[in-house]
Amino acid sequence: MSAAVNRRVVIVTAVHPPSARFLPEAHRSLCAQRLPRGWDWQWVIQEDGRTDAVRPHVPDDPRVSFGQGRPGGPGVARTIALARADGAYVKVLDADDRLTEGALARDLAVLEADPGIGWTTSRALDVLPDGSTAGFPGDPDDGPVERGAVLDFWKANDFRAPVHPATLCVRRELLLALGGWMALPASEDTGLLLALNSVSRGWFCGRAGLLYRKWEGQATGQAAHTDPAERAARMAVVEERARALAGLRWGYPAAD
């Protein structure tokens, strides 16, 4: 990548028809971001499938790239979108969510200041149907997240991570080294988060960086998401992958 392209944060969004109507709101939250001089952002939107229902909602903006492909779930859509992601950092933004003011600049400040930090997360606020917001209890302190800490907390708290994977910003090379998002029907972002934490230190920002929409059509609200047999299988493979990575004793950045 050229130096100019390298100074870019790539926002990756998977979308399907029910959530496409929220894309303009996500776009407005991106346009409100202010990055340091010389930096810009690129928004890579990937439809999970090929329909005529999403494209009409894609903003007309030269910084926005839209693609379609065979349906395979959000993890597949995000991973294949990386082929169009030209930047040093990759930021997750679900189609129905919004960034808060300053979120990208805060992620960038951490990752640029410390090459030993592989990824960042931030506080998230639920946006309820009536427009009110609610925070998550038990957020960690603002600062570094040590290797293995996410897995330990997740395992001890009924598979609930201490930081929200929907707020992730990650070094592109590290994301690619881990193969992108997990090939799971759900929890693919949690699987990636635990894998990242197995091989690298992260960071948690205590300021809210994401407005997480709660609505009837979201994937995590569907009955299939909580099917006991599937959930147990997802959690098992997520944990085994994280422990296998930790056992390899490979880390980011690599030791000299």
PDB file of C-alpha atoms in Angstrom:
ATOM      1  CA  MET A   1       0.000   0.000   0.000  1.00  0.00           C
ATOM      2  CA  SER A   2       1.194   3.511  -0.740  1.00  0.00           C
ATOM      3  CA  ALA A   3       1.783   5.939   2.117  1.00  0.00           C
ATOM      4  CA  ALA A   4      -1.312   7.920   1.118  1.00  0.00           C
ATOM      5  CA  VAL A   5      -3.555   4.861   1.072  1.00  0.00           C
ATOM      6  CA  ASN A   6      -2.008   3.611   4.299  1.00  0.00           C
ATOM      7  CA  ARG A   7      -3.228   6.743   6.116  1.00  0.00           C
ATOM      8  CA  ARG A   8      -6.798   5.578   5.911  1.00  0.00           C
ATOM      9  CA  VAL A   9      -9.318   3.948   8.233  1.00  0.00           C
ATOM     10  CA  VAL A  10     -11.525   1.463   6.397  1.00  0.00           C
ATOM     11  CA  ILE A  11     -15.016   0.973   7.781  1.00  0.00           C
ATOM     12  CA  VAL A  12     -16.410  -2.461   6.900  1.00  0.00           C
ATOM     13  CA  THR A  13     -20.163  -3.073   6.956  1.00  0.00           C
ATOM     14  CA  ALA A  14     -22.134  -6.227   6.188  1.00  0.00           C
ATOM     15  CA  VAL A  15     -25.739  -5.559   5.220  1.00  0.00           C
ATOM     16  CA  HIS A  16     -28.869  -7.498   4.293  1.00  0.00           C
ATOM     17  CA  PRO A  17     -32.201  -6.106   3.050  1.00  0.00           C
ATOM     18  CA  PRO A  18     -33.932  -5.654   6.457  1.00  0.00           C
ATOM     19  CA  SER A  19     -31.108  -3.455   7.763  1.00  0.00           C
ATOM     20  CA  ALA A  20     -30.406  -1.525   4.540  1.00  0.00           C
ATOM     21  CA  ARG A  21     -32.770   1.312   5.446  1.00  0.00           C
ATOM     22  CA  PHE A  22     -30.451   2.309   8.292  1.00  0.00           C
ATOM     23  CA  LEU A  23     -27.411   2.888   6.038  1.00  0.00           C
ATOM     24  CA  PRO A  24     -28.058   6.644   5.603  1.00  0.00           C
ATOM     25  CA  GLU A  25     -27.963   7.124   9.388  1.00  0.00           C
ATOM     26  CA  ALA A  26     -24.695   5.191   9.626  1.00  0.00           C
ATOM     27  CA  HIS A  27     -23.329   7.350   6.804  1.00  0.00           C
ATOM     28  CA  ARG A  28     -24.231  10.566   8.622  1.00  0.00           C
ATOM     29  CA  SER A  29     -22.340   9.338  11.675  1.00  0.00           C
ATOM     30  CA  LEU A  30     -19.289   8.741   9.472  1.00  0.00           C
ATOM     31  CA  CYS A  31     -19.519  12.166   7.872  1.00  0.00           C
ATOM     32  CA  ALA A  32     -19.499  13.705  11.353  1.00  0.00           C
ATOM     33  CA  GLN A  33     -16.109  12.135  12.157  1.00  0.00           C
ATOM     34  CA  ARG A  34     -13.037  14.382  12.247  1.00  0.00           C
ATOM     35  CA  LEU A  35      -9.688  12.709  11.596  1.00  0.00           C
ATOM     36  CA  PRO A  36      -6.175  14.110  12.005  1.00  0.00           C
ATOM     37  CA  ARG A  37      -4.718  16.045   9.097  1.00  0.00           C
ATOM     38  CA  GLY A  38      -3.687  13.741   6.255  1.00  0.00           C
ATOM     39  CA  TRP A  39      -6.053  10.914   7.231  1.00  0.00           C
ATOM     40  CA  ASP A  40      -9.332   9.893   5.626  1.00  0.00           C
ATOM     41  CA  TRP A  41     -11.852   7.078   5.744  1.00  0.00           C
ATOM     42  CA  GLN A  42     -13.287   4.633   3.236  1.00  0.00           C
ATOM     43  CA  TRP A  43     -16.603   2.834   3.761  1.00  0.00           C
ATOM     44  CA  VAL A  44     -16.782  -0.667   2.296  1.00  0.00           C
ATOM     45  CA  ILE A  45     -20.350  -1.999   2.280  1.00  0.00           C
ATOM     46  CA  GLN A  46     -20.916  -5.646   1.374  1.00  0.00           C
ATOM     47  CA  GLU A  47     -24.374  -7.095   0.874  1.00  0.00           C
ATOM     48  CA  ASP A  48     -24.769 -10.637   2.182  1.00  0.00           C
ATOM     49  CA  GLY A  49     -26.438 -11.795  -1.030  1.00  0.00           C
ATOM     50  CA  ARG A  50     -27.486 -10.336  -4.362  1.00  0.00           C
ATOM     51  CA  THR A  51     -30.800  -8.489  -4.274  1.00  0.00           C
ATOM     52  CA  ASP A  52     -32.212  -5.227  -5.555  1.00  0.00           C
ATOM     53  CA  ALA A  53     -33.200  -4.114  -2.050  1.00  0.00           C
ATOM     54  CA  VAL A  54     -29.930  -2.742  -0.662  1.00  0.00           C
ATOM     55  CA  ARG A  55     -28.362  -0.602  -3.388  1.00  0.00           C
ATOM     56  CA  PRO A  56     -31.060   2.148  -3.263  1.00  0.00           C
ATOM     57  CA  HIS A  57     -30.056   2.859   0.346  1.00  0.00           C
ATOM     58  CA  VAL A  58     -26.296   3.106  -0.332  1.00  0.00           C
ATOM     59  CA  PRO A  59     -25.192   6.761   0.005  1.00  0.00           C
ATOM     60  CA  ASP A  60     -23.883   8.548  -3.089  1.00  0.00           C
ATOM     61  CA  ASP A  61     -20.400   9.316  -1.806  1.00  0.00           C
ATOM     62  CA  PRO A  62     -17.052   8.680  -3.540  1.00  0.00           C
ATOM     63  CA  ARG A  63     -15.699   7.330  -0.259  1.00  0.00           C
ATOM     64  CA  VAL A  64     -18.305   4.538  -0.297  1.00  0.00           C
ATOM     65  CA  SER A  65     -17.762   1.210  -2.073  1.00  0.00           C
ATOM     66  CA  PHE A  66     -20.649  -1.233  -2.491  1.00  0.00           C
ATOM     67  CA  GLY A  67     -20.378  -4.915  -3.346  1.00  0.00           C
ATOM     68  CA  GLN A  68     -22.567  -8.018  -3.441  1.00  0.00           C
ATOM     69  CA  GLY A  69     -21.890 -11.738  -3.208  1.00  0.00           C
ATOM     70  CA  ARG A  70     -23.211 -15.154  -2.367  1.00  0.00           C
ATOM     71  CA  PRO A  71     -25.001 -15.196   1.000  1.00  0.00           C
ATOM     72  CA  GLY A  72     -22.942 -16.661   3.801  1.00  0.00           C
ATOM     73  CA  GLY A  73     -23.627 -14.531   6.842  1.00  0.00           C
ATOM     74  CA  PRO A  74     -22.063 -11.306   8.136  1.00  0.00           C
ATOM     75  CA  GLY A  75     -18.640 -12.835   8.772  1.00  0.00           C
ATOM     76  CA  VAL A  76     -18.322 -13.957   5.162  1.00  0.00           C
ATOM     77  CA  ALA A  77     -19.548 -10.593   3.882  1.00  0.00           C
ATOM     78  CA  ARG A  78     -17.068  -8.644   6.000  1.00  0.00           C
ATOM     79  CA  THR A  79     -14.153 -10.907   5.146  1.00  0.00           C
ATOM     80  CA  ILE A  80     -14.696 -10.753   1.390  1.00  0.00           C
ATOM     81  CA  ALA A  81     -15.068  -6.973   1.688  1.00  0.00           C
ATOM     82  CA  LEU A  82     -11.429  -6.833   2.824  1.00  0.00           C
ATOM     83  CA  ALA A  83     -10.440  -7.270  -0.831  1.00  0.00           C
ATOM     84  CA  ARG A  84     -11.591  -3.654  -1.315  1.00  0.00           C
ATOM     85  CA  ALA A  85     -10.192  -2.335   1.968  1.00  0.00           C
ATOM     86  CA  ASP A  86      -7.182  -0.135   1.267  1.00  0.00           C
ATOM     87  CA  GLY A  87      -6.033   1.155   4.619  1.00  0.00           C
ATOM     88  CA  ALA A  88      -3.908   0.471   7.665  1.00  0.00           C
ATOM     89  CA  TYR A  89      -6.850   0.011  10.019  1.00  0.00           C
ATOM     90  CA  VAL A  90     -10.230  -1.696   9.723  1.00  0.00           C
ATOM     91  CA  LYS A  91     -13.199  -0.481  11.755  1.00  0.00           C
ATOM     92  CA  VAL A  92     -16.395  -2.519  12.155  1.00  0.00           C
ATOM     93  CA  LEU A  93     -19.735  -0.760  11.759  1.00  0.00           C
ATOM     94  CA  ASP A  94     -22.944  -2.760  11.549  1.00  0.00           C
ATOM     95  CA  ALA A  95     -25.484  -1.379   9.091  1.00  0.00           C
ATOM     96  CA  ASP A  96     -27.994  -0.541  11.810  1.00  0.00           C
ATOM     97  CA  ASP A  97     -25.532   1.152  14.189  1.00  0.00           C
ATOM     98  CA  ARG A  98     -23.914   4.594  14.379  1.00  0.00           C
ATOM     99  CA  LEU A  99     -20.552   5.910  15.502  1.00  0.00           C
ATOM    100  CA  THR A 100     -20.413   8.617  18.122  1.00  0.00           C
ATOM    101  CA  GLU A 101     -18.581  11.866  17.486  1.00  0.00           C
ATOM    102  CA  GLY A 102     -14.812  11.378  17.685  1.00  0.00           C
ATOM    103  CA  ALA A 103     -14.901   7.569  17.711  1.00  0.00           C
ATOM    104  CA  LEU A 104     -12.549   7.080  14.746  1.00  0.00           C
ATOM    105  CA  ALA A 105     -10.073   9.687  15.975  1.00  0.00           C
ATOM    106  CA  ARG A 106      -9.886   8.020  19.392  1.00  0.00           C
ATOM    107  CA  ASP A 107      -9.243   4.588  17.831  1.00  0.00           C
ATOM    108  CA  LEU A 108      -6.608   6.056  15.561  1.00  0.00           C
ATOM    109  CA  ALA A 109      -4.846   7.905  18.382  1.00  0.00           C
ATOM    110  CA  VAL A 110      -4.364   4.684  20.362  1.00  0.00           C
ATOM    111  CA  LEU A 111      -3.161   2.556  17.450  1.00  0.00           C
ATOM    112  CA  GLU A 112      -0.801   5.199  16.098  1.00  0.00           C
ATOM    113  CA  ALA A 113       0.704   5.896  19.523  1.00  0.00           C
ATOM    114  CA  ASP A 114       1.502   2.289  20.488  1.00  0.00           C
ATOM    115  CA  PRO A 115       2.543  -0.320  17.884  1.00  0.00           C
ATOM    116  CA  GLY A 116       2.165  -2.974  20.581  1.00  0.00           C
ATOM    117  CA  ILE A 117      -1.617  -2.531  20.637  1.00  0.00           C
ATOM    118  CA  GLY A 118      -3.254  -4.655  17.947  1.00  0.00           C
ATOM    119  CA  TRP A 119      -6.875  -3.555  18.303  1.00  0.00           C
ATOM    120  CA  THR A 120      -9.214  -1.211  20.129  1.00  0.00           C
ATOM    121  CA  THR A 121     -12.750  -1.365  21.463  1.00  0.00           C
ATOM    122  CA  SER A 122     -14.929   1.206  23.194  1.00  0.00           C
ATOM    123  CA  ARG A 123     -17.998   1.630  25.320  1.00  0.00           C
ATOM    124  CA  ALA A 124     -21.280   0.972  23.492  1.00  0.00           C
ATOM    125  CA  LEU A 125     -24.723   2.324  24.246  1.00  0.00           C
ATOM    126  CA  ASP A 126     -27.906   0.451  23.374  1.00  0.00           C
ATOM    127  CA  VAL A 127     -30.396   2.600  21.469  1.00  0.00           C
ATOM    128  CA  LEU A 128     -33.854   1.420  22.447  1.00  0.00           C
ATOM    129  CA  PRO A 129     -36.928   1.622  20.189  1.00  0.00           C
ATOM    130  CA  ASP A 130     -38.134   4.755  22.002  1.00  0.00           C
ATOM    131  CA  GLY A 131     -34.837   6.509  21.242  1.00  0.00           C
ATOM    132  CA  SER A 132     -33.439   6.345  24.766  1.00  0.00           C
ATOM    133  CA  THR A 133     -29.994   4.872  25.437  1.00  0.00           C
ATOM    134  CA  ALA A 134     -28.689   2.431  28.018  1.00  0.00           C
ATOM    135  CA  GLY A 135     -25.130   1.454  28.868  1.00  0.00           C
ATOM    136  CA  PHE A 136     -23.702  -1.971  29.606  1.00  0.00           C
ATOM    137  CA  PRO A 137     -22.877  -2.770  33.247  1.00  0.00           C
ATOM    138  CA  GLY A 138     -19.350  -3.697  34.211  1.00  0.00           C
ATOM    139  CA  ASP A 139     -17.299  -1.979  31.515  1.00  0.00           C
ATOM    140  CA  PRO A 140     -13.557  -2.322  32.178  1.00  0.00           C
ATOM    141  CA  ASP A 141     -11.320   0.606  33.006  1.00  0.00           C
ATOM    142  CA  ASP A 142     -10.116   2.829  30.211  1.00  0.00           C
ATOM    143  CA  GLY A 143      -6.764   1.429  29.086  1.00  0.00           C
ATOM    144  CA  PRO A 144      -5.011  -1.699  27.807  1.00  0.00           C
ATOM    145  CA  VAL A 145      -6.636  -5.124  27.624  1.00  0.00           C
ATOM    146  CA  GLU A 146      -3.999  -7.740  28.322  1.00  0.00           C
ATOM    147  CA  ARG A 147      -3.661 -10.949  26.343  1.00  0.00           C
ATOM    148  CA  GLY A 148      -6.072 -13.637  27.538  1.00  0.00           C
ATOM    149  CA  ALA A 149      -8.203 -11.276  29.621  1.00  0.00           C
ATOM    150  CA  VAL A 150     -11.184 -11.362  27.258  1.00  0.00           C
ATOM    151  CA  LEU A 151     -11.284 -15.161  27.134  1.00  0.00           C
ATOM    152  CA  ASP A 152     -11.052 -15.478  30.912  1.00  0.00           C
ATOM    153  CA  PHE A 153     -13.920 -13.031  31.470  1.00  0.00           C
ATOM    154  CA  TRP A 154     -16.026 -14.523  28.660  1.00  0.00           C
ATOM    155  CA  LYS A 155     -15.659 -18.046  30.037  1.00  0.00           C
ATOM    156  CA  ALA A 156     -16.534 -16.974  33.581  1.00  0.00           C
ATOM    157  CA  ASN A 157     -19.580 -14.909  32.583  1.00  0.00           C
ATOM    158  CA  ASP A 158     -21.740 -17.218  30.465  1.00  0.00           C
ATOM    159  CA  PHE A 159     -19.956 -16.332  27.214  1.00  0.00           C
ATOM    160  CA  ARG A 160     -20.344 -12.565  27.583  1.00  0.00           C
ATOM    161  CA  ALA A 161     -17.269 -10.602  26.562  1.00  0.00           C
ATOM    162  CA  PRO A 162     -16.125  -7.652  28.703  1.00  0.00           C
ATOM    163  CA  VAL A 163     -15.811  -5.453  25.597  1.00  0.00           C
ATOM    164  CA  HIS A 164     -18.201  -5.214  22.636  1.00  0.00           C
ATOM    165  CA  PRO A 165     -16.970  -6.763  19.337  1.00  0.00           C
ATOM    166  CA  ALA A 166     -19.195  -4.363  17.346  1.00  0.00           C
ATOM    167  CA  THR A 167     -16.860  -1.526  18.422  1.00  0.00           C
ATOM    168  CA  LEU A 168     -13.702  -3.179  17.087  1.00  0.00           C
ATOM    169  CA  CYS A 169     -10.961  -1.318  15.217  1.00  0.00           C
ATOM    170  CA  VAL A 170      -7.997  -3.503  14.221  1.00  0.00           C
ATOM    171  CA  ARG A 171      -4.746  -3.394  12.326  1.00  0.00           C
ATOM    172  CA  ARG A 172      -5.464  -4.742   8.852  1.00  0.00           C
ATOM    173  CA  GLU A 173      -2.388  -6.996   8.748  1.00  0.00           C
ATOM    174  CA  LEU A 174      -3.346  -8.618  12.044  1.00  0.00           C
ATOM    175  CA  LEU A 175      -6.941  -9.105  10.915  1.00  0.00           C
ATOM    176  CA  LEU A 176      -5.766 -10.830   7.745  1.00  0.00           C
ATOM    177  CA  ALA A 177      -3.244 -12.984   9.624  1.00  0.00           C
ATOM    178  CA  LEU A 178      -6.135 -14.422  11.659  1.00  0.00           C
ATOM    179  CA  GLY A 179      -8.248 -15.078   8.565  1.00  0.00           C
ATOM    180  CA  GLY A 180     -10.851 -12.367   9.136  1.00  0.00           C
ATOM    181  CA  TRP A 181     -14.109 -13.231  10.835  1.00  0.00           C
ATOM    182  CA  MET A 182     -14.966 -16.774  11.863  1.00  0.00           C
ATOM    183  CA  ALA A 183     -17.018 -18.972   9.535  1.00  0.00           C
ATOM    184  CA  LEU A 184     -19.964 -19.228  11.930  1.00  0.00           C
ATOM    185  CA  PRO A 185     -23.685 -18.445  11.491  1.00  0.00           C
ATOM    186  CA  ALA A 186     -23.409 -16.027  14.443  1.00  0.00           C
ATOM    187  CA  SER A 187     -20.829 -14.980  17.085  1.00  0.00           C
ATOM    188  CA  GLU A 188     -18.314 -14.568  14.252  1.00  0.00           C
ATOM    189  CA  ASP A 189     -17.314 -11.192  15.692  1.00  0.00           C
ATOM    190  CA  THR A 190     -16.889 -12.573  19.210  1.00  0.00           C
ATOM    191  CA  GLY A 191     -14.740 -15.346  17.755  1.00  0.00           C
ATOM    192  CA  LEU A 192     -12.512 -12.786  16.088  1.00  0.00           C
ATOM    193  CA  LEU A 193     -12.282 -10.714  19.260  1.00  0.00           C
ATOM    194  CA  LEU A 194     -11.159 -13.683  21.345  1.00  0.00           C
ATOM    195  CA  ALA A 195      -8.654 -14.705  18.685  1.00  0.00           C
ATOM    196  CA  LEU A 196      -7.212 -11.191  18.625  1.00  0.00           C
ATOM    197  CA  ASN A 197      -6.935 -11.148  22.396  1.00  0.00           C
ATOM    198  CA  SER A 198      -5.125 -14.505  22.325  1.00  0.00           C
ATOM    199  CA  VAL A 199      -2.259 -13.090  20.272  1.00  0.00           C
ATOM    200  CA  SER A 200      -2.165  -9.358  21.012  1.00  0.00           C
ATOM    201  CA  ARG A 201      -2.868  -6.670  23.560  1.00  0.00           C
ATOM    202  CA  GLY A 202      -5.888  -4.482  22.954  1.00  0.00           C
ATOM    203  CA  TRP A 203      -7.369  -1.282  24.296  1.00  0.00           C
ATOM    204  CA  PHE A 204     -10.698  -0.223  25.761  1.00  0.00           C
ATOM    205  CA  CYS A 205     -11.892   3.370  25.530  1.00  0.00           C
ATOM    206  CA  GLY A 206     -14.318   4.320  28.275  1.00  0.00           C
ATOM    207  CA  ARG A 207     -15.974   6.993  26.162  1.00  0.00           C
ATOM    208  CA  ALA A 208     -18.947   5.725  24.176  1.00  0.00           C
ATOM    209  CA  GLY A 209     -17.934   5.000  20.593  1.00  0.00           C
ATOM    210  CA  LEU A 210     -21.012   3.203  19.283  1.00  0.00           C
ATOM    211  CA  LEU A 211     -24.779   3.578  19.344  1.00  0.00           C
ATOM    212  CA  TYR A 212     -26.037  -0.013  19.093  1.00  0.00           C
ATOM    213  CA  ARG A 213     -29.578  -0.155  17.767  1.00  0.00           C
ATOM    214  CA  LYS A 214     -32.029  -2.575  19.384  1.00  0.00           C
ATOM    215  CA  TRP A 215     -34.853  -3.426  17.003  1.00  0.00           C
ATOM    216  CA  GLU A 216     -37.053  -6.338  16.008  1.00  0.00           C
ATOM    217  CA  GLY A 217     -35.145  -7.212  12.838  1.00  0.00           C
ATOM    218  CA  GLN A 218     -31.613  -7.492  14.213  1.00  0.00           C
ATOM    219  CA  ALA A 219     -29.955 -10.881  13.808  1.00  0.00           C
ATOM    220  CA  THR A 220     -29.126 -11.294  17.497  1.00  0.00           C
ATOM    221  CA  GLY A 221     -32.806 -10.905  18.359  1.00  0.00           C
ATOM    222  CA  GLN A 222     -33.958 -13.890  16.312  1.00  0.00           C
ATOM    223  CA  ALA A 223     -34.865 -17.233  17.873  1.00  0.00           C
ATOM    224  CA  ALA A 224     -32.171 -19.101  15.925  1.00  0.00           C
ATOM    225  CA  HIS A 225     -29.499 -17.023  17.640  1.00  0.00           C
ATOM    226  CA  THR A 226     -30.302 -18.521  21.030  1.00  0.00           C
ATOM    227  CA  ASP A 227     -30.943 -22.121  19.916  1.00  0.00           C
ATOM    228  CA  PRO A 228     -29.182 -24.066  22.719  1.00  0.00           C
ATOM    229  CA  ALA A 229     -27.517 -26.695  20.537  1.00  0.00           C
ATOM    230  CA  GLU A 230     -26.169 -24.226  18.006  1.00  0.00           C
ATOM    231  CA  ARG A 231     -25.070 -21.774  20.687  1.00  0.00           C
ATOM    232  CA  ALA A 232     -23.147 -24.500  22.510  1.00  0.00           C
ATOM    233  CA  ALA A 233     -21.406 -25.503  19.278  1.00  0.00           C
ATOM    234  CA  ARG A 234     -20.508 -21.889  18.451  1.00  0.00           C
ATOM    235  CA  MET A 235     -19.106 -21.236  21.888  1.00  0.00           C
ATOM    236  CA  ALA A 236     -17.095 -24.457  21.830  1.00  0.00           C
ATOM    237  CA  VAL A 237     -15.321 -23.688  18.570  1.00  0.00           C
ATOM    238  CA  VAL A 238     -14.768 -20.035  19.530  1.00  0.00           C
ATOM    239  CA  GLU A 239     -13.082 -21.126  22.756  1.00  0.00           C
ATOM    240  CA  GLU A 240     -11.021 -23.880  21.162  1.00  0.00           C
ATOM    241  CA  ARG A 241      -9.728 -21.516  18.478  1.00  0.00           C
ATOM    242  CA  ALA A 242      -8.719 -18.912  21.056  1.00  0.00           C
ATOM    243  CA  ARG A 243      -6.929 -21.478  23.204  1.00  0.00           C
ATOM    244  CA  ALA A 244      -5.200 -23.024  20.189  1.00  0.00           C
ATOM    245  CA  LEU A 245      -3.866 -19.625  19.141  1.00  0.00           C
ATOM    246  CA  ALA A 246      -2.651 -18.912  22.659  1.00  0.00           C
ATOM    247  CA  GLY A 247      -0.946 -22.297  22.749  1.00  0.00           C
ATOM    248  CA  LEU A 248       1.063 -21.557  19.613  1.00  0.00           C
ATOM    249  CA  ARG A 249       2.919 -18.850  21.542  1.00  0.00           C
ATOM    250  CA  TRP A 250       2.774 -16.546  18.520  1.00  0.00           C
ATOM    251  CA  GLY A 251       2.155 -12.937  19.272  1.00  0.00           C
ATOM    252  CA  TYR A 252       1.619  -9.563  17.663  1.00  0.00           C
ATOM    253  CA  PRO A 253       3.840  -7.766  17.211  1.00  0.00           C
ATOM    254  CA  ALA A 254       6.230 -10.629  16.595  1.00  0.00           C
ATOM    255  CA  ALA A 255       9.222 -10.842  18.914  1.00  0.00           C
ATOM    256  CA  ASP A 256      12.568  -9.815  17.452  1.00  0.00           C
TER     257      ASP A 256
END
